[in-house]
Amino acid sequence: MIGVMPGSPTAALVRELVRAALPHADEPAVSPVDEGGEHSTWWVGGQYVLRLTLERDSAVRQGREIALRDVVRERVFAGVPVSVAHGSWAPGLTYTVDTRLPGASAEAAVLAPEGEADLARVLSGLRGLPPGVVAGLGLPRQEPRDLGPLREDAARAARRLTADGAVPDGLVERLGSGPRPSPPGRSSCTTTSRASICW
């Protein structure tokens, strides 16, 4: 743990943390990433991304995220970052040095077809996790959402798009009737123009 008070991480702090996290690597250049979300995010050379939490709640979520990625990585055929080093950078605050994946953040660019397909595979992998594995990760439990209002909103939007000729025939009817049940032992899937999501 770096001996500093929590605050906005500086380049000097980041370089010190990177030296401690990657002691055998040549000291890489570091630069802040504009879209960090709830983290302070920094590029570390061309291979890594450093994310530092700024709140204790974020630190708890980051720990769960690292564990969840390790489990999901074995179940999906999509790139999932690897945490090559992680720990605490201030009392109650954590960091992770992740491998950098190719591509751009969806916050800065429109999601490409390849990215949409990767996201569908990750979501399908998450949905397929056995309950025992999920419980072991300490993920918070939530009651299933009532999808009726969401389906009604989607049907209204689809009707408007249908009037403009922007959606295939029959989509509104499928939204209105709900998802088709799956045979026992098989997954249910929905297909977009670019990918399928199964659950």
PDB file of C-alpha atoms in Angstrom:
ATOM      1  CA  MET A   1       0.000   0.000   0.000  1.00  0.00           C
ATOM      2  CA  ILE A   2       1.312   3.410  -0.946  1.00  0.00           C
ATOM      3  CA  GLY A   3       1.609   5.682   2.094  1.00  0.00           C
ATOM      4  CA  VAL A   4      -0.625   8.572   0.969  1.00  0.00           C
ATOM      5  CA  MET A   5      -3.942  10.032   1.958  1.00  0.00           C
ATOM      6  CA  PRO A   6      -6.813   9.280  -0.439  1.00  0.00           C
ATOM      7  CA  GLY A   7      -7.410  11.919  -3.071  1.00  0.00           C
ATOM      8  CA  SER A   8      -7.132  12.383  -6.780  1.00  0.00           C
ATOM      9  CA  PRO A   9      -4.227  10.155  -7.862  1.00  0.00           C
ATOM     10  CA  THR A  10      -1.326  11.992  -9.479  1.00  0.00           C
ATOM     11  CA  ALA A  11       1.057  10.826 -12.207  1.00  0.00           C
ATOM     12  CA  ALA A  12       3.823  10.535  -9.596  1.00  0.00           C
ATOM     13  CA  LEU A  13       1.668   8.276  -7.424  1.00  0.00           C
ATOM     14  CA  VAL A  14       0.703   6.168 -10.438  1.00  0.00           C
ATOM     15  CA  ARG A  15       4.347   5.691 -11.465  1.00  0.00           C
ATOM     16  CA  GLU A  16       5.244   4.666  -7.906  1.00  0.00           C
ATOM     17  CA  LEU A  17       2.370   2.195  -7.828  1.00  0.00           C
ATOM     18  CA  VAL A  18       3.276   0.742 -11.225  1.00  0.00           C
ATOM     19  CA  ARG A  19       6.891   0.225 -10.114  1.00  0.00           C
ATOM     20  CA  ALA A  20       5.641  -1.702  -7.082  1.00  0.00           C
ATOM     21  CA  ALA A  21       3.043  -3.700  -9.048  1.00  0.00           C
ATOM     22  CA  LEU A  22       5.328  -4.550 -11.999  1.00  0.00           C
ATOM     23  CA  PRO A  23       8.806  -4.689 -10.462  1.00  0.00           C
ATOM     24  CA  HIS A  24      10.383  -6.640 -13.335  1.00  0.00           C
ATOM     25  CA  ALA A  25       9.102  -4.420 -16.143  1.00  0.00           C
ATOM     26  CA  ASP A  26      10.813  -1.399 -17.626  1.00  0.00           C
ATOM     27  CA  GLU A  27       9.154   1.744 -16.316  1.00  0.00           C
ATOM     28  CA  PRO A  28       6.386   2.507 -18.824  1.00  0.00           C
ATOM     29  CA  ALA A  29       4.850   5.843 -19.666  1.00  0.00           C
ATOM     30  CA  VAL A  30       1.607   6.580 -17.813  1.00  0.00           C
ATOM     31  CA  SER A  31      -1.214   8.865 -18.892  1.00  0.00           C
ATOM     32  CA  PRO A  32      -4.761   9.423 -17.614  1.00  0.00           C
ATOM     33  CA  VAL A  33      -7.752   7.987 -19.467  1.00  0.00           C
ATOM     34  CA  ASP A  34     -10.601  10.434 -19.984  1.00  0.00           C
ATOM     35  CA  GLU A  35     -13.414   7.913 -19.492  1.00  0.00           C
ATOM     36  CA  GLY A  36     -12.779   6.320 -16.116  1.00  0.00           C
ATOM     37  CA  GLY A  37     -16.278   5.946 -14.733  1.00  0.00           C
ATOM     38  CA  GLU A  38     -16.137   5.519 -10.962  1.00  0.00           C
ATOM     39  CA  HIS A  39     -12.381   4.868 -11.080  1.00  0.00           C
ATOM     40  CA  SER A  40      -9.270   6.887 -11.723  1.00  0.00           C
ATOM     41  CA  THR A  41      -8.026   5.150 -14.858  1.00  0.00           C
ATOM     42  CA  TRP A  42      -4.562   5.353 -16.417  1.00  0.00           C
ATOM     43  CA  TRP A  43      -2.864   3.879 -19.474  1.00  0.00           C
ATOM     44  CA  VAL A  44       0.323   2.063 -18.501  1.00  0.00           C
ATOM     45  CA  GLY A  45       2.453   1.839 -21.620  1.00  0.00           C
ATOM     46  CA  GLY A  46       0.685   0.031 -24.443  1.00  0.00           C
ATOM     47  CA  GLN A  47      -0.054  -3.211 -22.597  1.00  0.00           C
ATOM     48  CA  TYR A  48      -1.830  -2.362 -19.353  1.00  0.00           C
ATOM     49  CA  VAL A  49      -4.569  -0.264 -17.776  1.00  0.00           C
ATOM     50  CA  LEU A  50      -4.427   0.823 -14.132  1.00  0.00           C
ATOM     51  CA  ARG A  51      -7.728   1.463 -12.346  1.00  0.00           C
ATOM     52  CA  LEU A  52      -7.786   2.946  -8.857  1.00  0.00           C
ATOM     53  CA  THR A  53     -10.968   3.056  -6.804  1.00  0.00           C
ATOM     54  CA  LEU A  54     -11.872   6.343  -5.142  1.00  0.00           C
ATOM     55  CA  GLU A  55     -14.531   5.084  -2.706  1.00  0.00           C
ATOM     56  CA  ARG A  56     -14.790   2.102  -0.378  1.00  0.00           C
ATOM     57  CA  ASP A  57     -17.938   0.804  -2.101  1.00  0.00           C
ATOM     58  CA  SER A  58     -16.096   0.883  -5.424  1.00  0.00           C
ATOM     59  CA  ALA A  59     -13.261  -1.087  -3.856  1.00  0.00           C
ATOM     60  CA  VAL A  60     -15.662  -3.871  -2.865  1.00  0.00           C
ATOM     61  CA  ARG A  61     -17.102  -3.958  -6.380  1.00  0.00           C
ATOM     62  CA  GLN A  62     -13.649  -4.032  -7.934  1.00  0.00           C
ATOM     63  CA  GLY A  63     -12.716  -7.097  -5.890  1.00  0.00           C
ATOM     64  CA  ARG A  64     -15.868  -8.892  -7.021  1.00  0.00           C
ATOM     65  CA  GLU A  65     -15.213  -7.834 -10.612  1.00  0.00           C
ATOM     66  CA  ILE A  66     -11.732  -9.383 -10.625  1.00  0.00           C
ATOM     67  CA  ALA A  67     -13.069 -12.677  -9.234  1.00  0.00           C
ATOM     68  CA  LEU A  68     -16.013 -12.680 -11.649  1.00  0.00           C
ATOM     69  CA  ARG A  69     -13.776 -12.061 -14.673  1.00  0.00           C
ATOM     70  CA  ASP A  70     -11.594 -15.026 -13.686  1.00  0.00           C
ATOM     71  CA  VAL A  71     -14.654 -17.282 -13.605  1.00  0.00           C
ATOM     72  CA  VAL A  72     -16.259 -15.954 -16.789  1.00  0.00           C
ATOM     73  CA  ARG A  73     -13.011 -16.098 -18.790  1.00  0.00           C
ATOM     74  CA  GLU A  74     -13.214 -19.892 -18.842  1.00  0.00           C
ATOM     75  CA  ARG A  75     -16.756 -19.840 -20.210  1.00  0.00           C
ATOM     76  CA  VAL A  76     -16.763 -17.240 -22.978  1.00  0.00           C
ATOM     77  CA  PHE A  77     -14.988 -16.956 -26.296  1.00  0.00           C
ATOM     78  CA  ALA A  78     -14.331 -13.238 -25.929  1.00  0.00           C
ATOM     79  CA  GLY A  79     -11.504 -11.125 -24.614  1.00  0.00           C
ATOM     80  CA  VAL A  80     -11.713 -10.548 -20.853  1.00  0.00           C
ATOM     81  CA  PRO A  81      -8.989  -8.481 -19.133  1.00  0.00           C
ATOM     82  CA  VAL A  82      -6.612 -10.229 -16.739  1.00  0.00           C
ATOM     83  CA  SER A  83      -5.576  -8.549 -13.500  1.00  0.00           C
ATOM     84  CA  VAL A  84      -1.792  -9.016 -13.445  1.00  0.00           C
ATOM     85  CA  ALA A  85      -1.486  -7.181 -10.109  1.00  0.00           C
ATOM     86  CA  HIS A  86      -3.922  -5.802  -7.582  1.00  0.00           C
ATOM     87  CA  GLY A  87      -3.947  -4.560  -4.026  1.00  0.00           C
ATOM     88  CA  SER A  88      -4.495  -1.414  -1.951  1.00  0.00           C
ATOM     89  CA  TRP A  89      -3.157   2.027  -2.792  1.00  0.00           C
ATOM     90  CA  ALA A  90      -4.667   3.815   0.243  1.00  0.00           C
ATOM     91  CA  PRO A  91      -6.657   2.709   3.307  1.00  0.00           C
ATOM     92  CA  GLY A  92      -9.844   1.057   2.075  1.00  0.00           C
ATOM     93  CA  LEU A  93      -9.091   1.798  -1.592  1.00  0.00           C
ATOM     94  CA  THR A  94      -7.883  -0.719  -4.157  1.00  0.00           C
ATOM     95  CA  TYR A  95      -6.279  -0.862  -7.576  1.00  0.00           C
ATOM     96  CA  THR A  96      -5.894  -3.355 -10.379  1.00  0.00           C
ATOM     97  CA  VAL A  97      -3.414  -3.465 -13.241  1.00  0.00           C
ATOM     98  CA  ASP A  98      -5.296  -5.102 -16.116  1.00  0.00           C
ATOM     99  CA  THR A  99      -4.139  -6.299 -19.499  1.00  0.00           C
ATOM    100  CA  ARG A 100      -5.204  -3.869 -22.184  1.00  0.00           C
ATOM    101  CA  LEU A 101      -7.568  -5.216 -24.828  1.00  0.00           C
ATOM    102  CA  PRO A 102      -7.603  -3.891 -28.402  1.00  0.00           C
ATOM    103  CA  GLY A 103     -10.298  -1.455 -29.406  1.00  0.00           C
ATOM    104  CA  ALA A 104     -11.803   1.728 -28.009  1.00  0.00           C
ATOM    105  CA  SER A 105     -14.121   2.387 -25.093  1.00  0.00           C
ATOM    106  CA  ALA A 106     -17.837   2.347 -25.890  1.00  0.00           C
ATOM    107  CA  GLU A 107     -17.976   5.676 -24.030  1.00  0.00           C
ATOM    108  CA  ALA A 108     -15.877   7.226 -26.801  1.00  0.00           C
ATOM    109  CA  ALA A 109     -17.055   5.341 -29.910  1.00  0.00           C
ATOM    110  CA  VAL A 110     -20.089   3.563 -31.320  1.00  0.00           C
ATOM    111  CA  LEU A 111     -20.096  -0.137 -30.455  1.00  0.00           C
ATOM    112  CA  ALA A 112     -18.860  -2.070 -33.489  1.00  0.00           C
ATOM    113  CA  PRO A 113     -20.464  -5.359 -34.618  1.00  0.00           C
ATOM    114  CA  GLU A 114     -17.498  -7.292 -33.206  1.00  0.00           C
ATOM    115  CA  GLY A 115     -17.913  -5.567 -29.856  1.00  0.00           C
ATOM    116  CA  GLU A 116     -21.632  -6.300 -29.804  1.00  0.00           C
ATOM    117  CA  ALA A 117     -20.937  -9.983 -30.475  1.00  0.00           C
ATOM    118  CA  ASP A 118     -18.326 -10.068 -27.687  1.00  0.00           C
ATOM    119  CA  LEU A 119     -20.785  -8.425 -25.287  1.00  0.00           C
ATOM    120  CA  ALA A 120     -23.448 -10.989 -26.171  1.00  0.00           C
ATOM    121  CA  ARG A 121     -21.009 -13.830 -25.437  1.00  0.00           C
ATOM    122  CA  VAL A 122     -20.029 -12.303 -22.082  1.00  0.00           C
ATOM    123  CA  LEU A 123     -23.678 -11.810 -21.073  1.00  0.00           C
ATOM    124  CA  SER A 124     -24.498 -15.378 -22.080  1.00  0.00           C
ATOM    125  CA  GLY A 125     -21.544 -16.611 -20.039  1.00  0.00           C
ATOM    126  CA  LEU A 126     -22.713 -14.640 -17.011  1.00  0.00           C
ATOM    127  CA  ARG A 127     -26.227 -16.002 -17.324  1.00  0.00           C
ATOM    128  CA  GLY A 128     -24.899 -19.553 -17.475  1.00  0.00           C
ATOM    129  CA  LEU A 129     -22.936 -19.413 -14.207  1.00  0.00           C
ATOM    130  CA  PRO A 130     -24.103 -22.085 -11.746  1.00  0.00           C
ATOM    131  CA  PRO A 131     -25.790 -20.670  -8.601  1.00  0.00           C
ATOM    132  CA  GLY A 132     -23.085 -22.147  -6.388  1.00  0.00           C
ATOM    133  CA  VAL A 133     -20.354 -20.298  -8.273  1.00  0.00           C
ATOM    134  CA  VAL A 134     -22.272 -17.027  -8.075  1.00  0.00           C
ATOM    135  CA  ALA A 135     -22.803 -17.452  -4.336  1.00  0.00           C
ATOM    136  CA  GLY A 136     -19.080 -18.034  -3.834  1.00  0.00           C
ATOM    137  CA  LEU A 137     -18.280 -14.706  -5.506  1.00  0.00           C
ATOM    138  CA  GLY A 138     -20.318 -12.766  -2.968  1.00  0.00           C
ATOM    139  CA  LEU A 139     -22.442 -11.080  -5.614  1.00  0.00           C
ATOM    140  CA  PRO A 140     -25.503  -9.278  -4.238  1.00  0.00           C
ATOM    141  CA  ARG A 141     -28.796 -11.081  -4.759  1.00  0.00           C
ATOM    142  CA  GLN A 142     -31.692  -9.330  -6.462  1.00  0.00           C
ATOM    143  CA  GLU A 143     -35.229 -10.447  -7.069  1.00  0.00           C
ATOM    144  CA  PRO A 144     -36.097 -11.082 -10.741  1.00  0.00           C
ATOM    145  CA  ARG A 145     -37.351  -7.961 -12.476  1.00  0.00           C
ATOM    146  CA  ASP A 146     -40.858  -7.739 -13.860  1.00  0.00           C
ATOM    147  CA  LEU A 147     -40.156  -7.491 -17.587  1.00  0.00           C
ATOM    148  CA  GLY A 148     -43.760  -6.737 -18.507  1.00  0.00           C
ATOM    149  CA  PRO A 149     -43.411  -2.906 -18.499  1.00  0.00           C
ATOM    150  CA  LEU A 150     -40.089  -3.143 -20.333  1.00  0.00           C
ATOM    151  CA  ARG A 151     -41.637  -5.397 -22.988  1.00  0.00           C
ATOM    152  CA  GLU A 152     -44.534  -2.964 -23.404  1.00  0.00           C
ATOM    153  CA  ASP A 153     -42.100  -0.077 -23.912  1.00  0.00           C
ATOM    154  CA  ALA A 154     -40.160  -2.150 -26.434  1.00  0.00           C
ATOM    155  CA  ALA A 155     -43.358  -3.041 -28.309  1.00  0.00           C
ATOM    156  CA  ARG A 156     -44.362   0.624 -28.524  1.00  0.00           C
ATOM    157  CA  ALA A 157     -40.923   1.547 -29.840  1.00  0.00           C
ATOM    158  CA  ALA A 158     -41.029  -1.341 -32.327  1.00  0.00           C
ATOM    159  CA  ARG A 159     -44.422  -0.209 -33.640  1.00  0.00           C
ATOM    160  CA  ARG A 160     -43.026   3.265 -34.280  1.00  0.00           C
ATOM    161  CA  LEU A 161     -40.010   1.791 -36.057  1.00  0.00           C
ATOM    162  CA  THR A 162     -42.222  -0.574 -38.040  1.00  0.00           C
ATOM    163  CA  ALA A 163     -44.188   2.392 -39.315  1.00  0.00           C
ATOM    164  CA  ASP A 164     -40.884   3.784 -40.630  1.00  0.00           C
ATOM    165  CA  GLY A 165     -39.911   0.431 -42.166  1.00  0.00           C
ATOM    166  CA  ALA A 166     -36.926   0.121 -39.838  1.00  0.00           C
ATOM    167  CA  VAL A 167     -37.669  -3.281 -38.226  1.00  0.00           C
ATOM    168  CA  PRO A 168     -38.530  -6.710 -39.662  1.00  0.00           C
ATOM    169  CA  ASP A 169     -42.136  -7.805 -39.996  1.00  0.00           C
ATOM    170  CA  GLY A 170     -43.402  -9.776 -37.015  1.00  0.00           C
ATOM    171  CA  LEU A 171     -41.107  -8.229 -34.411  1.00  0.00           C
ATOM    172  CA  VAL A 172     -43.943  -6.381 -32.676  1.00  0.00           C
ATOM    173  CA  GLU A 173     -45.954  -9.602 -32.366  1.00  0.00           C
ATOM    174  CA  ARG A 174     -42.968 -11.420 -30.835  1.00  0.00           C
ATOM    175  CA  LEU A 175     -42.452  -8.648 -28.297  1.00  0.00           C
ATOM    176  CA  GLY A 176     -46.109  -8.642 -27.394  1.00  0.00           C
ATOM    177  CA  SER A 177     -46.273 -12.404 -26.888  1.00  0.00           C
ATOM    178  CA  GLY A 178     -43.109 -12.591 -24.768  1.00  0.00           C
ATOM    179  CA  PRO A 179     -40.216 -15.016 -25.119  1.00  0.00           C
ATOM    180  CA  ARG A 180     -40.911 -18.493 -26.370  1.00  0.00           C
ATOM    181  CA  PRO A 181     -40.354 -21.227 -23.744  1.00  0.00           C
ATOM    182  CA  SER A 182     -37.346 -23.445 -24.234  1.00  0.00           C
ATOM    183  CA  PRO A 183     -37.421 -27.247 -24.258  1.00  0.00           C
ATOM    184  CA  PRO A 184     -36.191 -28.794 -20.981  1.00  0.00           C
ATOM    185  CA  GLY A 185     -32.418 -28.692 -20.650  1.00  0.00           C
ATOM    186  CA  ARG A 186     -31.950 -26.130 -23.421  1.00  0.00           C
ATOM    187  CA  SER A 187     -31.198 -22.422 -23.370  1.00  0.00           C
ATOM    188  CA  SER A 188     -33.432 -19.700 -24.703  1.00  0.00           C
ATOM    189  CA  CYS A 189     -31.921 -17.199 -27.134  1.00  0.00           C
ATOM    190  CA  THR A 190     -32.768 -13.870 -28.653  1.00  0.00           C
ATOM    191  CA  THR A 191     -31.092 -12.675 -31.831  1.00  0.00           C
ATOM    192  CA  THR A 192     -30.156  -9.131 -32.800  1.00  0.00           C
ATOM    193  CA  SER A 193     -28.945  -8.055 -36.210  1.00  0.00           C
ATOM    194  CA  ARG A 194     -25.391  -8.877 -35.182  1.00  0.00           C
ATOM    195  CA  ALA A 195     -25.360 -11.415 -32.362  1.00  0.00           C
ATOM    196  CA  SER A 196     -27.332 -13.849 -30.225  1.00  0.00           C
ATOM    197  CA  ILE A 197     -27.787 -13.676 -26.474  1.00  0.00           C
ATOM    198  CA  CYS A 198     -28.740 -16.901 -24.733  1.00  0.00           C
ATOM    199  CA  TRP A 199     -29.967 -17.546 -21.195  1.00  0.00           C
TER     200      TRP A 199
END
